Short mmCIF file of C-alpha atoms in Angstrom, two decimals:
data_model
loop_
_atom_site.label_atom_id
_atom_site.label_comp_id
_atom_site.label_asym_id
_atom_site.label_seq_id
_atom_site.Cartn_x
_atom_site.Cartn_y
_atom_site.Cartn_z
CA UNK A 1 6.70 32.37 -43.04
CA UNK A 2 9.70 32.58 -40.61
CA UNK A 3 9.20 30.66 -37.55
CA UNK A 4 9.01 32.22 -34.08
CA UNK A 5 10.70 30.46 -31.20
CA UNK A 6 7.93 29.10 -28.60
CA UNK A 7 4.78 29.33 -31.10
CA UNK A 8 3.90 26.11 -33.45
CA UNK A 9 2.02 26.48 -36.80
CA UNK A 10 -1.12 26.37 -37.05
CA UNK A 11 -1.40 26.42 -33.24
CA UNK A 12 -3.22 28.70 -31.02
CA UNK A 13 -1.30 28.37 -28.26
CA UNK A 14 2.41 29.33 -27.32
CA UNK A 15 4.84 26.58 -25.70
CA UNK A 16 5.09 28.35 -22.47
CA UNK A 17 1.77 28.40 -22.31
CA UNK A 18 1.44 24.45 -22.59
CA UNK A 19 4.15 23.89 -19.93
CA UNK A 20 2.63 26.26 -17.43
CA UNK A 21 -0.53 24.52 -17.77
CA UNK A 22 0.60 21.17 -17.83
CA UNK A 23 3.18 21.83 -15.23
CA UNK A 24 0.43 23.30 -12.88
CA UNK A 25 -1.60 19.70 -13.21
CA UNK A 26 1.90 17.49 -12.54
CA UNK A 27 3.71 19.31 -10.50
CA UNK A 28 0.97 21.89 -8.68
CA UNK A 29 -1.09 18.75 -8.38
CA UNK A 30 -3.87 20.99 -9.02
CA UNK A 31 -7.29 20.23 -11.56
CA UNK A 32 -8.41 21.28 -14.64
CA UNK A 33 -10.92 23.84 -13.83
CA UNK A 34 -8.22 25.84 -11.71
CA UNK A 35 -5.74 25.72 -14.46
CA UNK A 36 -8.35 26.77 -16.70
CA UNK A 37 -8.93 29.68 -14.47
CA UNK A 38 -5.21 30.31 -13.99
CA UNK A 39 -4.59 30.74 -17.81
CA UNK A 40 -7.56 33.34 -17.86
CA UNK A 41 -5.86 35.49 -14.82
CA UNK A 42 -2.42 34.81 -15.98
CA UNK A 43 -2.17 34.76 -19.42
CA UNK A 44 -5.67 36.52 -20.23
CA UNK A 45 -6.65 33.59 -23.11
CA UNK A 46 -9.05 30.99 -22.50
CA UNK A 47 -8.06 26.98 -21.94
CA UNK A 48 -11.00 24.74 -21.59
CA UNK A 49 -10.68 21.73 -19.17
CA UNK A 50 -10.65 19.44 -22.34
CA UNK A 51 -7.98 21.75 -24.11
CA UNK A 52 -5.41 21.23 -21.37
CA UNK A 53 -6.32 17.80 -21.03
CA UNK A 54 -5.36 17.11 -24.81
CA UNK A 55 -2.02 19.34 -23.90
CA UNK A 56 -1.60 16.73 -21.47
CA UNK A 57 -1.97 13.39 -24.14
CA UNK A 58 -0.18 14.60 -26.78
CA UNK A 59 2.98 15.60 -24.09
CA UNK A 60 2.42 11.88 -22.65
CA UNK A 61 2.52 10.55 -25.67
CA UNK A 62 6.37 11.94 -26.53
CA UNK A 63 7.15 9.26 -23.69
CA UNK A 64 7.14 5.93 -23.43
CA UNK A 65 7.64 3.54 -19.96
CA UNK A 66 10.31 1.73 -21.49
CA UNK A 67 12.54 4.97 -21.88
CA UNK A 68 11.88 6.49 -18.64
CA UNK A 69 12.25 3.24 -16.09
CA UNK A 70 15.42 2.20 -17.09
CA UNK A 71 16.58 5.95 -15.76
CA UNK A 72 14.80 5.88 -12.47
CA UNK A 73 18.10 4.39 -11.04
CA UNK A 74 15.96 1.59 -9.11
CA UNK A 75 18.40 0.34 -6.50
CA UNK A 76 16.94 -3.36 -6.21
CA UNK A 77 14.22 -3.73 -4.09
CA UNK A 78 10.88 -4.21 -5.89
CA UNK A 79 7.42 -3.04 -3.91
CA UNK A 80 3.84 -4.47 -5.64
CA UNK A 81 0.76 -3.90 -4.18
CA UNK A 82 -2.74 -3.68 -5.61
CA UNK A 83 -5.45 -0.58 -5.22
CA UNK A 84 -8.60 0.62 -6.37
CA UNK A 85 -8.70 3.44 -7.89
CA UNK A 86 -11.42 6.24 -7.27
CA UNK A 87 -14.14 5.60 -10.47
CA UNK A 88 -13.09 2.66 -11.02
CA UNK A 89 -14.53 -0.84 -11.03
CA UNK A 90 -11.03 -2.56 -11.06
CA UNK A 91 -8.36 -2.72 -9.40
CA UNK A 92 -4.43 -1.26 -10.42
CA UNK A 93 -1.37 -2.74 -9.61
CA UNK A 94 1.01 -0.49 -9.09
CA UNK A 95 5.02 -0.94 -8.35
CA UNK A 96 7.63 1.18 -6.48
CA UNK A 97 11.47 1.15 -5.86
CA UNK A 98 11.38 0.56 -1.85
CA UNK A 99 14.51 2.49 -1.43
CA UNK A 100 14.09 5.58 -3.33
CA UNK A 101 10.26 5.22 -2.70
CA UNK A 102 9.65 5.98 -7.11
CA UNK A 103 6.90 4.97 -9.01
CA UNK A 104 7.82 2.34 -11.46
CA UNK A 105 5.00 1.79 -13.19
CA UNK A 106 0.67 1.45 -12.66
CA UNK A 107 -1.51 -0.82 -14.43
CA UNK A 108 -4.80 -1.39 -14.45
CA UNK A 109 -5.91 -5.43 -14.22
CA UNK A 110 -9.60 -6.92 -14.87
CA UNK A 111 -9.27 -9.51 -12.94
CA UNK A 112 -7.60 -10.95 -9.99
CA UNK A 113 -5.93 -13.67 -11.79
CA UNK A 114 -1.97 -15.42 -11.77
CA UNK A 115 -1.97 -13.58 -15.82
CA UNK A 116 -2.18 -10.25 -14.53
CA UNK A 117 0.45 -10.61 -11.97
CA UNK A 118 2.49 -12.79 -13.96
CA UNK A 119 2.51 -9.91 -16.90
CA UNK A 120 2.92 -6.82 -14.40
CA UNK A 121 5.68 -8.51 -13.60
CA UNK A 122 7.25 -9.48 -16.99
CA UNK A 123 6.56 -5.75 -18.01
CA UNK A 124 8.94 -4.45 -15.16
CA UNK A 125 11.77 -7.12 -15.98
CA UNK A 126 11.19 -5.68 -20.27
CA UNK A 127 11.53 -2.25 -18.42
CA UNK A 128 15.03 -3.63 -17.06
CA UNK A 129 14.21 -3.87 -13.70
CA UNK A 130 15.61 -7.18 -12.01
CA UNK A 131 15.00 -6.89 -8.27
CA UNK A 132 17.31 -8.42 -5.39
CA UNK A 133 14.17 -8.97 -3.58
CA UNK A 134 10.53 -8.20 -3.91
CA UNK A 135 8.36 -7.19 -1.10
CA UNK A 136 4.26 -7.43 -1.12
CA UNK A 137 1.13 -8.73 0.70
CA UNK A 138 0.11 -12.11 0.71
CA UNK A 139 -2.53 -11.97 -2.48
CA UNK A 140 -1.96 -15.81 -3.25
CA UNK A 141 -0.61 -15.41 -7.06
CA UNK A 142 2.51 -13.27 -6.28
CA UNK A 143 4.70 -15.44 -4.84
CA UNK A 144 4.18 -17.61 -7.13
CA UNK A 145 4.43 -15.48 -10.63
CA UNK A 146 7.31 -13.50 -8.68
CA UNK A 147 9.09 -16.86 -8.89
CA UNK A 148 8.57 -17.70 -12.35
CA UNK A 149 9.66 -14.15 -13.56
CA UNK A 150 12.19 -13.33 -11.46
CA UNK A 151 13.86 -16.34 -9.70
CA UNK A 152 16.41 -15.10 -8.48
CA UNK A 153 14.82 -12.69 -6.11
CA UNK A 154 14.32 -12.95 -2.10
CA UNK A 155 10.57 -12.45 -1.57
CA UNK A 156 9.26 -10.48 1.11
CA UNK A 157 5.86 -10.85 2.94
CA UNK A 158 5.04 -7.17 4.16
CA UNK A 159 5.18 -7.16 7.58
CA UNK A 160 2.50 -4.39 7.59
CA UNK A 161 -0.18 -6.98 6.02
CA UNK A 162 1.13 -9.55 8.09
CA UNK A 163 0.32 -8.31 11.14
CA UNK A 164 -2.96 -6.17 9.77
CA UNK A 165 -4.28 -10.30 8.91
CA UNK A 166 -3.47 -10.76 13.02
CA UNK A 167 -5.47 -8.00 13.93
CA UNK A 168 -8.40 -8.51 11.95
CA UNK A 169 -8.93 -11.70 13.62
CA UNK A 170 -8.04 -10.17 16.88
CA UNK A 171 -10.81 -7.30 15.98
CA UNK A 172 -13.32 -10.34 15.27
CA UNK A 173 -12.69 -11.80 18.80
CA UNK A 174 -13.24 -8.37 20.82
CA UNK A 175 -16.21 -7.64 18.49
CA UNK A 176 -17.85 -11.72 19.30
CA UNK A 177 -16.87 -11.14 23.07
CA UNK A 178 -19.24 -7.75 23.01
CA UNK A 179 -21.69 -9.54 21.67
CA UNK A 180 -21.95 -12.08 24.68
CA UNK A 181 -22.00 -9.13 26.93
CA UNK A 182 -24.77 -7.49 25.04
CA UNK A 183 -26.62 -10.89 24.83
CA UNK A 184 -26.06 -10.97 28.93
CA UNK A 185 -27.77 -7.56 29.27
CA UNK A 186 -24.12 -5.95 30.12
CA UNK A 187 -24.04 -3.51 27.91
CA UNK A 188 -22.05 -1.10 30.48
CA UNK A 189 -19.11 -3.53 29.70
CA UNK A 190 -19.68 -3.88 25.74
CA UNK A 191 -19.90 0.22 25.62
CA UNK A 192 -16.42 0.23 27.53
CA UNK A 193 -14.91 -2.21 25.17
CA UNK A 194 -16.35 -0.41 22.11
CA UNK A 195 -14.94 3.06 23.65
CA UNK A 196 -11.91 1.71 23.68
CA UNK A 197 -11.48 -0.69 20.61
CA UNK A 198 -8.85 1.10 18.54
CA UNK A 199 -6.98 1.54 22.01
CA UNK A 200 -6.48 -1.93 22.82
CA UNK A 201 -5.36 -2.81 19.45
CA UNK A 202 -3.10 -0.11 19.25
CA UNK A 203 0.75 -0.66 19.79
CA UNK A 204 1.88 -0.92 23.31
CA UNK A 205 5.09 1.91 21.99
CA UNK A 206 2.22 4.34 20.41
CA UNK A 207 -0.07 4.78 23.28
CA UNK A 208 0.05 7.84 25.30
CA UNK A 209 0.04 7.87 29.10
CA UNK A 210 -3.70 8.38 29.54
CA UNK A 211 -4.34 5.51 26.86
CA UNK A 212 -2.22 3.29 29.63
CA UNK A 213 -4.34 4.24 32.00
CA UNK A 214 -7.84 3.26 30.23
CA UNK A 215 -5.49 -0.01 29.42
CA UNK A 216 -4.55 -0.74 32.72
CA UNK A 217 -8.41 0.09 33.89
CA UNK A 218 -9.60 -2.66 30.77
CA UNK A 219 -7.13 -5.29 32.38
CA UNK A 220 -8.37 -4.95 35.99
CA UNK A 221 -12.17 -4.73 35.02
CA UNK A 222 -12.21 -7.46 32.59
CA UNK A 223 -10.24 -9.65 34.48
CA UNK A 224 -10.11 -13.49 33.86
CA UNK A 225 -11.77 -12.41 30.45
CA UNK A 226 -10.43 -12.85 26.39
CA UNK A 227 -9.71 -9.53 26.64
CA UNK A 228 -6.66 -9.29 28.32
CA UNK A 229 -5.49 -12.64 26.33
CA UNK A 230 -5.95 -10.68 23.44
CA UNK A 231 -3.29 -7.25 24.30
CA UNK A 232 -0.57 -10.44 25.93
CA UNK A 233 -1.50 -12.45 22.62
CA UNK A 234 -0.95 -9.73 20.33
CA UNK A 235 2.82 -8.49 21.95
CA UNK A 236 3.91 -12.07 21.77
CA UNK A 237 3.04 -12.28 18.00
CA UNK A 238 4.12 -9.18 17.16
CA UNK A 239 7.96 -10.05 18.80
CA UNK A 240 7.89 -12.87 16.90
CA UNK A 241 8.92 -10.34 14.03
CA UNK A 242 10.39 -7.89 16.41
CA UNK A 243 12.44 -9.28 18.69
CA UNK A 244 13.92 -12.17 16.48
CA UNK A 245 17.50 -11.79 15.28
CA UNK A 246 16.89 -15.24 13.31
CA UNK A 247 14.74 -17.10 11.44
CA UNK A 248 14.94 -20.24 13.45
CA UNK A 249 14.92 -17.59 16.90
CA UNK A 250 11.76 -16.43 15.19
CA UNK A 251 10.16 -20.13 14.30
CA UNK A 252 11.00 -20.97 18.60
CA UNK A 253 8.97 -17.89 19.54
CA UNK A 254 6.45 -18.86 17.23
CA UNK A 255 6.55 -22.76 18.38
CA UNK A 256 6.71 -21.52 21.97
CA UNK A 257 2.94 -20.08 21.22
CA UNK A 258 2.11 -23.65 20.35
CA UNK A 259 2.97 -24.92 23.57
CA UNK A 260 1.63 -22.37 25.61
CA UNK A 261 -1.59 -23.52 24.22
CA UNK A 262 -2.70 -20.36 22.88
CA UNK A 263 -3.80 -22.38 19.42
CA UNK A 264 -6.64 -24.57 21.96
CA UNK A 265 -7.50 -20.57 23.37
CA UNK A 266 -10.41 -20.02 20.76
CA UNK A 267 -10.42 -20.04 17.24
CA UNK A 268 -9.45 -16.57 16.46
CA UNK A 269 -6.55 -17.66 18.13
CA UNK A 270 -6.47 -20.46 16.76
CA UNK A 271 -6.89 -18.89 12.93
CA UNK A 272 -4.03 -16.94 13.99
CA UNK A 273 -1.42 -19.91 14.99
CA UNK A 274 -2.44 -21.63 11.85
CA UNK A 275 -1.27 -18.76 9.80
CA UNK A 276 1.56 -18.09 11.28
CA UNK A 277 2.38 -22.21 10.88
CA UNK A 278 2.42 -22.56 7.63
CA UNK A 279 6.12 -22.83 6.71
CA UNK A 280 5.71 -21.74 3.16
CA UNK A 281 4.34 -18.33 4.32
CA UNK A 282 6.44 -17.98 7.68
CA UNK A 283 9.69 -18.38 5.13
CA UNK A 284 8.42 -15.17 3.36
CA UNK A 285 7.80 -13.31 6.60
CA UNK A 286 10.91 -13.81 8.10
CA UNK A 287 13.10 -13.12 4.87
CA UNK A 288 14.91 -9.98 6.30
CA UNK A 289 15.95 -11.74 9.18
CA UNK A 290 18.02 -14.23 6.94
CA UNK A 291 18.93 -11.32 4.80
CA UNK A 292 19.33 -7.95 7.31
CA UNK A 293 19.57 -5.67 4.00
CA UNK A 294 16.05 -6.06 2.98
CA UNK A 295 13.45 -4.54 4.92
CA UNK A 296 11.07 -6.15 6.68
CA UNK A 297 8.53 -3.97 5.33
CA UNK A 298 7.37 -2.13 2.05
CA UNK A 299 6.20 1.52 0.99
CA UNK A 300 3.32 0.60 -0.83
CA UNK A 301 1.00 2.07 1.24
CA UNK A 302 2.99 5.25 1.23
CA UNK A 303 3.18 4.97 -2.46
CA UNK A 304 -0.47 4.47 -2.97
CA UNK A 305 -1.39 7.46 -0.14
CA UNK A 306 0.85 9.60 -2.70
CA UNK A 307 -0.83 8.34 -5.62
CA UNK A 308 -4.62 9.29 -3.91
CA UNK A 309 -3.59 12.53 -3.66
CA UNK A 310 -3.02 12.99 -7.17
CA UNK A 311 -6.25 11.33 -7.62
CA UNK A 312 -8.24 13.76 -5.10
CA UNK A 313 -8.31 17.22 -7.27
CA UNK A 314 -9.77 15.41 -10.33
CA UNK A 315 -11.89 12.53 -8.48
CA UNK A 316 -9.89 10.09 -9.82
CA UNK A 317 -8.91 9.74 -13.43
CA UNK A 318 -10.89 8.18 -15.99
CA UNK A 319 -8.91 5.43 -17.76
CA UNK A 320 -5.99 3.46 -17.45
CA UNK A 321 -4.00 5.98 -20.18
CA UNK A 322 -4.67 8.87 -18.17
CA UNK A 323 -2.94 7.24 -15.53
CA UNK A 324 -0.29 6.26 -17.22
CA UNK A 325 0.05 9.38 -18.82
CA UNK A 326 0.03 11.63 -15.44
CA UNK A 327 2.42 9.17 -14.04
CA UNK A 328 4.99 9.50 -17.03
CA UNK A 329 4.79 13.37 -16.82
CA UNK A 330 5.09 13.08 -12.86
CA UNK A 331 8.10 10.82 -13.42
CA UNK A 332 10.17 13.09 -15.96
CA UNK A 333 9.05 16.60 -13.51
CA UNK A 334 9.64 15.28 -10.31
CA UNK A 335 12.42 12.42 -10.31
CA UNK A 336 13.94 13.30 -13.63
CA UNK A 337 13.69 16.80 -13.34
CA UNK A 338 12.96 17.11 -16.83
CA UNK A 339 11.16 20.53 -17.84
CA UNK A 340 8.49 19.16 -20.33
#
């Protein structure tokens, strides 16, 4: 009856092996049938897929959010965005620290409704985190719940989002102009445009030199067209953000739009400069240039590419615990450095 270091009672498994498998799931980022496999060729003893994956709960389980966030040492700058998850019929909203770019926490919401924000939200602040600023897209209930919960903080429109809104509308406006050149039999001109779509949206900085010259080709046979309005229209917009070194430098680039007429041009345009004039939203755009020590952009979509590829080996997990549960493992392996 004496015990033996590394093998529980009643258990047919020894802790080593437990921690290899669950350590080649977290921190291999691999799946369940190639652990399986692994603890056949390794260890020569069998682990079915649902053996490990009850290894895997019962480790979780040890752990709660509420112990583990407080030691992430989140440094003050709060990232929420939303994503759906693979197999899933709702949408997650998950939260990052933008400056050590660490998971805070994931939850899964029902509903796009002020609630769901509102508690995400109150969860982090129980979890002790009390942001300086918070930085996400413009999904209408955050500013407002982010103010209720946390009122001190700066909020932060991503600039990513802001200027992926511009370019959808810009997209809409090449993609109606093709369509008048299809419906005027030129469909040599609409095929040239389509060629080239992602090129003329693409930033001016990012281009390489042959991309300049199919630009500079666009400009000369499109001539008197939207087209060019659209690549001058989208540079001024985007130094709006870019070239400001002030909020109110920013508002007389953004006014100076307005009197070039460019609101009167069409009404993509036009969808555009009414965006960018409401002064509730512009305020949360153009936070970092009152405040040079917040970014002017988040990391959610870095955060949620990361969190995809710990959804691709298992095709995305199956509930909102297993989730949770692979993300408090993944927190105490790979920021902690915990061996679990």
């Amino acid at each position: 009856n004496l015990s033996v270091k590394g093998i529980s009672k009643l258990s047919r498994s020894t802790d080593r092996l437990r921690s290899e498998a669950i350590a080649g799931i977290i921190e291999d980022n691999s799946s369940l049938p190639r652990i399986s496999a692994r603890l056949r060729r390794s260890f020569n003893t069998t682990g079915s897929k649902s053996t490990i994956q009850r290894w895997i709960e019962k480790e979780a389980d040890k752990y709660q959010f509420k112990d583990i966030v407080p030691k992430l040492d989140f440094k003050g700058i709060l990232c929420l965005d939303e994503y759906w998850p693979r197999r899933s019929k709702t949408c997650d909203l998950i939260s990052s620290d933008r400056l050590t770019y660490r998971i805070l926490y994931i939850e899964n919401i029902p509903h796009h409704w002020y609630e769901y924000a509102e508690n995400h939200l109150k969860q982090l602040k129980a979890f002790g985190i009390n942001p300086y600023a918070i930085i996400f897209d413009m999904w209408q209930p955050y500013p407002h719940t982010a103010e209720k919960v946390f009122p001190q903080a700066f909020i932060q429109y991503d600039y990513f989002h802001v200027i992926k809104r511009v370019l959808y509308h810009l997209r809409r406006c090449l993609g109606n102009y093709m369509e008048e050149l299809k419906e005027q039999n030129k469909k040599d001109m609409s095929r040239i445009l389509w060629h080239n779509r992602f090129n003329i949206m693409k930033n001016a900085e990012y281009r390489t030199p042959q991309q300049n010259l199919y630009i500079s080709y666009i400009n000369d046979r499109f001539k008197n067209t939207i087209v060019p309005d659209i690549l001058i229209f989208k540079e001024k917009v985007r130094d709006i953000f870019l070239m400001s070194k002030t909020r109110p430098e920013a508002i007389d680039r953004r006014n100076q739009l307005i009197a070039e007429g460019w609101k009167e041009s069409n009404k993509y345009f036009s969808n555009v400069m009414r965006y960018l004039s409401d002064s509730y939203q512009f305020n949360y755009m153009t936070t970092y240039l009152e405040h040079p020590e917040i970014p002017r952009a988040g990391n959610s979509e870095t955060i949620v590419s990361v969190w995809r590829q710990m959804e691709a080996p298992r095709y995305g997990f199956k509930s909102n615990k297993g989730r949770q549960d692979h993300l408090k493992l993944y927190q105490l392996t790979k920021y902690l450095n915990l061996e679990i």
